[in-house]
Short mmCIF file of C-alpha atoms in Angstrom, two decimals:
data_model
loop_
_atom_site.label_atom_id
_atom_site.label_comp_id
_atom_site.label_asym_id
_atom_site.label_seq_id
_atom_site.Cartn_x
_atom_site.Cartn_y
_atom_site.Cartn_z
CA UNK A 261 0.00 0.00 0.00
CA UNK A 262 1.07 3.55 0.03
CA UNK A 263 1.57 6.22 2.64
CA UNK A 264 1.79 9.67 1.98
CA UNK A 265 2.26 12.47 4.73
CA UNK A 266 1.94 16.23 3.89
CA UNK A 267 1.51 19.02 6.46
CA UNK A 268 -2.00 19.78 7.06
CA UNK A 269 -2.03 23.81 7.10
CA UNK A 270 0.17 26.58 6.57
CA UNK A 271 -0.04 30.38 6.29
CA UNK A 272 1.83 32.73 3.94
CA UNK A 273 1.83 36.06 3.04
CA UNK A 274 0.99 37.83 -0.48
CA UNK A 275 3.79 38.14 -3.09
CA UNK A 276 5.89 35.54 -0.68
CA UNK A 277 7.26 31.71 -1.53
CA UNK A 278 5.77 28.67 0.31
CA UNK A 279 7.22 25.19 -0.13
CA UNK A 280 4.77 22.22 0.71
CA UNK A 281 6.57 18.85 0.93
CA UNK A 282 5.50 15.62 1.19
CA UNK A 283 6.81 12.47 1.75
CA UNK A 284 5.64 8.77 1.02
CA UNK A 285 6.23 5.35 1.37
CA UNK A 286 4.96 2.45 -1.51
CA UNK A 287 5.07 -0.66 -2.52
CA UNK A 288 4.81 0.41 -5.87
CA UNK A 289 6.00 3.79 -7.53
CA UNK A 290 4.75 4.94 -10.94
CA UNK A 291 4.31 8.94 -10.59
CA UNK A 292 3.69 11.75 -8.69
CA UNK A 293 0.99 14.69 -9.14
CA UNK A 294 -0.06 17.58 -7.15
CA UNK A 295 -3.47 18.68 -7.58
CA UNK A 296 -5.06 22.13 -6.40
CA UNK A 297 -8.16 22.25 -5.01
CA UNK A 298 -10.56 25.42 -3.98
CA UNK A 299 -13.04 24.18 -1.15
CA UNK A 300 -16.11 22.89 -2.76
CA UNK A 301 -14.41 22.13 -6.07
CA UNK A 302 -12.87 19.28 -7.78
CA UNK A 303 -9.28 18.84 -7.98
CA UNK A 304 -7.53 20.64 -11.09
CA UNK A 305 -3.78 19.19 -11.90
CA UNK A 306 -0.75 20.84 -11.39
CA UNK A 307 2.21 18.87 -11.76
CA UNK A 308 3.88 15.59 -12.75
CA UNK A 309 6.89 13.72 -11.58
CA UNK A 310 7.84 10.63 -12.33
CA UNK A 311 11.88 11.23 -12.63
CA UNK A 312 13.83 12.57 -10.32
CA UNK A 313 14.57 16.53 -10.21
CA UNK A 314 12.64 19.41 -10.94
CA UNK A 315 9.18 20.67 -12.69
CA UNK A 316 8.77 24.25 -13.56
CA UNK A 317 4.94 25.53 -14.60
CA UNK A 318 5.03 29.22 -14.81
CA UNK A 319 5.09 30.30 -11.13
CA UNK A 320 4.54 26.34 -9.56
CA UNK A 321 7.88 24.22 -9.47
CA UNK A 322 7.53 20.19 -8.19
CA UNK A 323 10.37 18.28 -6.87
CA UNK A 324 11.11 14.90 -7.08
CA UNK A 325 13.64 12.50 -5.35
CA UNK A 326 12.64 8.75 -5.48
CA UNK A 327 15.23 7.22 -3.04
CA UNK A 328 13.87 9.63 -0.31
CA UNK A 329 10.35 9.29 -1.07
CA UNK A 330 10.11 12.69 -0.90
CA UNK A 331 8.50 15.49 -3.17
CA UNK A 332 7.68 19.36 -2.73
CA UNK A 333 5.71 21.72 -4.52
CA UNK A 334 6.76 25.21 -4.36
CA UNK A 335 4.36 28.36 -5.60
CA UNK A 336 6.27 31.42 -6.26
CA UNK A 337 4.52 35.04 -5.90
CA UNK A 338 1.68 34.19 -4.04
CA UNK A 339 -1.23 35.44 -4.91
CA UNK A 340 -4.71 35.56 -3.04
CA UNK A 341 -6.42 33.15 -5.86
CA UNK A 342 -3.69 30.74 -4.51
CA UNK A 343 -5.40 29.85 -1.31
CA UNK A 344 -6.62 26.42 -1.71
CA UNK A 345 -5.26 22.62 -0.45
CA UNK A 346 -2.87 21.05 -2.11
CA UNK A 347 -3.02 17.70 -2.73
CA UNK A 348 -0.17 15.33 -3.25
CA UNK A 349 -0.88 12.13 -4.92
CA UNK A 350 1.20 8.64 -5.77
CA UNK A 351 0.25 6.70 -8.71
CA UNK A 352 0.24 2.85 -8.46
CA UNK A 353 2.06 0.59 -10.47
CA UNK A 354 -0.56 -2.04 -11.38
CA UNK A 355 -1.73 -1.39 -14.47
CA UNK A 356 -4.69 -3.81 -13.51
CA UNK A 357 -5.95 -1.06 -11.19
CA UNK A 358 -5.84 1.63 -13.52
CA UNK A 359 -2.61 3.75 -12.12
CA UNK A 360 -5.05 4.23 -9.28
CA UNK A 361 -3.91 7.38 -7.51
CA UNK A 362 -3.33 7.35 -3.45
CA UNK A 363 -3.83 10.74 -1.92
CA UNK A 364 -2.41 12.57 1.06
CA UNK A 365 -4.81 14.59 3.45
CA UNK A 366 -3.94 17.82 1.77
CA UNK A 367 -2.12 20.86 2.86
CA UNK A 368 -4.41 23.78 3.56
CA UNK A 369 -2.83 27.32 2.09
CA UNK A 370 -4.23 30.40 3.33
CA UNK A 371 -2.21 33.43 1.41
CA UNK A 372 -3.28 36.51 3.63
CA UNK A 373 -2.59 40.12 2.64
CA UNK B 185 -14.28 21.34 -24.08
CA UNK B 186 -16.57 19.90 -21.71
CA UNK B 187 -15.41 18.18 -18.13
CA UNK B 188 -16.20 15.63 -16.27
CA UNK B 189 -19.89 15.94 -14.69
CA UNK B 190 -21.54 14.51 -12.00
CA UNK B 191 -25.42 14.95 -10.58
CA UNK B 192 -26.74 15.72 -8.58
CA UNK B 193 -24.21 17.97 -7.00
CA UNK B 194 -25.95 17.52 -3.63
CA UNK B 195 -27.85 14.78 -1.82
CA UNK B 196 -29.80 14.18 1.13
CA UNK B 197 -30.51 10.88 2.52
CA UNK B 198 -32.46 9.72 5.32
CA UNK B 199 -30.04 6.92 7.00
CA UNK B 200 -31.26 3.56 5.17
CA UNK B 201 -32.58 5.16 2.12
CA UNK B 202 -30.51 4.04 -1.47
CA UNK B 203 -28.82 6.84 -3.21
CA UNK B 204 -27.54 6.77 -7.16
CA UNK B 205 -24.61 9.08 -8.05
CA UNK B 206 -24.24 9.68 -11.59
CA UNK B 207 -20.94 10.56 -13.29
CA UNK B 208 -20.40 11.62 -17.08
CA UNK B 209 -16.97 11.67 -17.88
CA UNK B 210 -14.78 13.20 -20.74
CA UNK B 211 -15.85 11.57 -23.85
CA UNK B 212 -13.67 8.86 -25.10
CA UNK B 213 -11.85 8.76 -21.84
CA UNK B 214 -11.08 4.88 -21.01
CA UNK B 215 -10.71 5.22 -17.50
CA UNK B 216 -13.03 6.18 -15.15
CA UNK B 217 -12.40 6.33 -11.22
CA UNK B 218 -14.57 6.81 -7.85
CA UNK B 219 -13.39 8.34 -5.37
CA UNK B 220 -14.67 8.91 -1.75
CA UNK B 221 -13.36 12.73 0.05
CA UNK B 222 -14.86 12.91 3.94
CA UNK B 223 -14.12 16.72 5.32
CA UNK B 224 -10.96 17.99 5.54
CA UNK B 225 -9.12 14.84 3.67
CA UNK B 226 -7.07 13.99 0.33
CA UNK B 227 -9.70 11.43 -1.95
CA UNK B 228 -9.88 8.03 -1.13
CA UNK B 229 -9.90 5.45 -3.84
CA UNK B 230 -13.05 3.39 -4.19
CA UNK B 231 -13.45 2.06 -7.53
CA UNK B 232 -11.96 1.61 -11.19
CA UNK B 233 -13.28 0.91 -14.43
CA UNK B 234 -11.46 0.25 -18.00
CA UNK B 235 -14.14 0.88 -20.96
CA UNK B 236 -17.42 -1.02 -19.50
CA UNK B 237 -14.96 -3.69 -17.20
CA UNK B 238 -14.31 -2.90 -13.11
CA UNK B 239 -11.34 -3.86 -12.79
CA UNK B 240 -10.76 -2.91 -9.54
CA UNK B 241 -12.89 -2.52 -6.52
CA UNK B 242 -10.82 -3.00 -3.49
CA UNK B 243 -11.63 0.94 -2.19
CA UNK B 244 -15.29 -0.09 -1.43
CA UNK B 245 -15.74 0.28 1.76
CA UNK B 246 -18.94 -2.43 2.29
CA UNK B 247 -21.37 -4.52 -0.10
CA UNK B 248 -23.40 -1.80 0.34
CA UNK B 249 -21.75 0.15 -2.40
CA UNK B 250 -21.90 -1.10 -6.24
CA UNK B 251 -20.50 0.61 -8.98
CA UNK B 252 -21.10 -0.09 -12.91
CA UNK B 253 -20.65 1.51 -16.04
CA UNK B 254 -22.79 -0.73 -18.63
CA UNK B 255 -21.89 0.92 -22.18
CA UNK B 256 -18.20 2.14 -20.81
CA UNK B 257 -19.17 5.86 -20.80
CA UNK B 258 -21.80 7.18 -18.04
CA UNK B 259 -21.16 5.36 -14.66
CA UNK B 260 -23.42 5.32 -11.53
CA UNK B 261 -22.16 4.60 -7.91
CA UNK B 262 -24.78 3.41 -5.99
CA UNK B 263 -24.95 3.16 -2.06
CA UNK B 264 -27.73 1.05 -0.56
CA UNK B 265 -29.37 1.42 2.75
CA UNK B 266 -27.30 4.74 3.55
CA UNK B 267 -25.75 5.35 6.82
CA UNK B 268 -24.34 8.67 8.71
CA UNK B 269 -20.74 7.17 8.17
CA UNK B 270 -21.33 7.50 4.24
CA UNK B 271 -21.81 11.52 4.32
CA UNK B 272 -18.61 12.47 2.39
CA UNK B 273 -17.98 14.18 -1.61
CA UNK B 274 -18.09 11.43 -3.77
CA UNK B 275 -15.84 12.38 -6.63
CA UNK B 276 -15.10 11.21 -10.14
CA UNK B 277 -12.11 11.39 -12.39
CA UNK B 278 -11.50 10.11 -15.61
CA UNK B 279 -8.09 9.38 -17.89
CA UNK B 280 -7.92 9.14 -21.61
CA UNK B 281 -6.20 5.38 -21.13
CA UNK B 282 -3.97 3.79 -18.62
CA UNK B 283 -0.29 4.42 -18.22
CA UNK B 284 2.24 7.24 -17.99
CA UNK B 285 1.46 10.82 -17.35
CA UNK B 286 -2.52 10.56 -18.12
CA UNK B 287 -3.58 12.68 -15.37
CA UNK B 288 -7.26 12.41 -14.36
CA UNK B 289 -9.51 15.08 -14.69
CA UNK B 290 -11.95 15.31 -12.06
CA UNK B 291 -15.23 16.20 -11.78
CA UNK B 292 -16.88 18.42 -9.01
CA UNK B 293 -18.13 16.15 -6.86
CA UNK B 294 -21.74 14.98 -5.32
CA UNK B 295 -21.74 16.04 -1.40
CA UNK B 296 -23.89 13.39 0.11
CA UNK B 297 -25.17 14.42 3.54
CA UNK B 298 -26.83 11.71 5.32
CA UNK B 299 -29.28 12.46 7.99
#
C-alpha cells in the first residue's frame, strides 16, 4: 500500500514563496501529481513527476527524489487566488488497477494580505 | 471542451434510504475512477473501471456500495441502505487510457449528507 504524509495547514503572506513537501512510502511507484483544489471544487492538476529533479509551470515548481520518497511543490509570488489545499498524490504501479492514484490529506494554504 | 460531470451535486438521505450518483466523464476517456473525500481529507480510492470492465474494486468500503458503467461511458455509484458514516464528496475522475502521465480530470463532486 502507500503512505503519503503532507503538512496539514500553513499560512503565507501575499507576493511571498511557500514550499509544501510531502513524503511517502509504496510498494509500488509509478508517478507523482499535485493537484489544487478550492473548497467545494474538484481537484484541477498541477504537476507531474515521475523522474527525479525538478518541474517548472510558470510560477509552480515540483520536486522529485525517489530514493527519499520525498516530493515538494513550491508556488512562487503568491497570490490571493492561490489559497486552496494542495493535494499530493502517488500513482500505483498495477496497471490492472488503472494507475489508481493514493492521496495525502492535503495541505491547507491560506495566502493573507 | 466539456469536463467531467456529475449529478446531482448535492444529496440528502435519510439513513437507510438508497442513493444513485451519476458521473459523465470526458468523452472517449477509457478510465473512469470513484473516489470517496470525507471533510478535511485527500480522496480516497473506491473504484476503477477500463471501458465497461471494473477492474478494480478493493476501495469499497462495504457490499453496500456497487458501482457499474454498462456501455463504458456514463457510470453510476450506488450506495444502498445509507448510513451517517457515508456523508462524504463522492468524486469522479476520468483518464484518456492507462499508463504514464494521463492525469485524471476530475469532476466536481456529489456532497452526500446523510441524515
Amino acid at each position: 500500500g502507500q503512505n503519503i504524509d503532507q503538512p496539514t495547514e500553513m499560512t503565507a503572506t501575499e507576493g511571498a514563496i511557500v514550499q509544501i513537501n510531502c513524503t511517502y512510502q509504496t510498494s509500488g511507484f509509478n508517478g507523482l501529481f499535485w493537484y489544487q483544489q478550492h473548497a467545494g471544487e474538484a481537484p484541477t492538476f498541477l504537476s507531474y513527476n515521475v523522474l527525479d529533479g525538478l518541474e517548472e509551470k510558470g510560477r509552480f515548481s515540483s520536486f522529485l527524489s525517489r530514493s527519499k520518497g520525498y516530493s515538494y511543490l513550491l508556488l512562487k509570488e503568491l497570490q490571493m487566488k492561490d489559497s486552496a489545499s494542495y493535494l499530493c498524490a502517488v500513482r500505483d504501479r498495477n496497471e490492472a488497477a488503472g494507475n489508481k492514484l493514493t492521496f495525502g490529506g492535503g495541505t491547507r494554504v491560506l495566502v493573507k494580505p | 471542451g466539456a469536463g467531467v460531470s456529475q449529478s446531482p451535486r448535492y444529496k440528502v438521505a435519510k439513513r437507510g434510504q438508497d442513493v444513485a450518483l451519476r458521473c459523465d466523464p470526458i468523452s472517449g476517456h477509457v478510465s473512469l475512477f470513484w473516489y470517496q473525500q470525507a471533510l478535511g481529507q485527500g480522496p480516497e480510492f473506491l473504484t476503477y473501471f477500463q471501458n465497461e470492465a471494473q477492474l478494480d474494486k478493493s476501495g469499497l468500503p462495504s457490499d453496500r456500495f456497487f458501482a457499474e458503467r454498462p456501455e463504458g461511458s456514463v457510470s453510476t455509484l450506488k450506495i444502498q441502505r445509507t448510513q451517517q458514516e457515508d456523508s462524504a464528496v463522492y468524486l469522479c475522475a476520468s483518464s484518456l487510457v492507462p499508463g504514464q502521465g494521463n492525469e485524471q480530470y476530475f469532476g466536481p463532486g456529489t456532497r452526500l449528507t446523510v441524515t
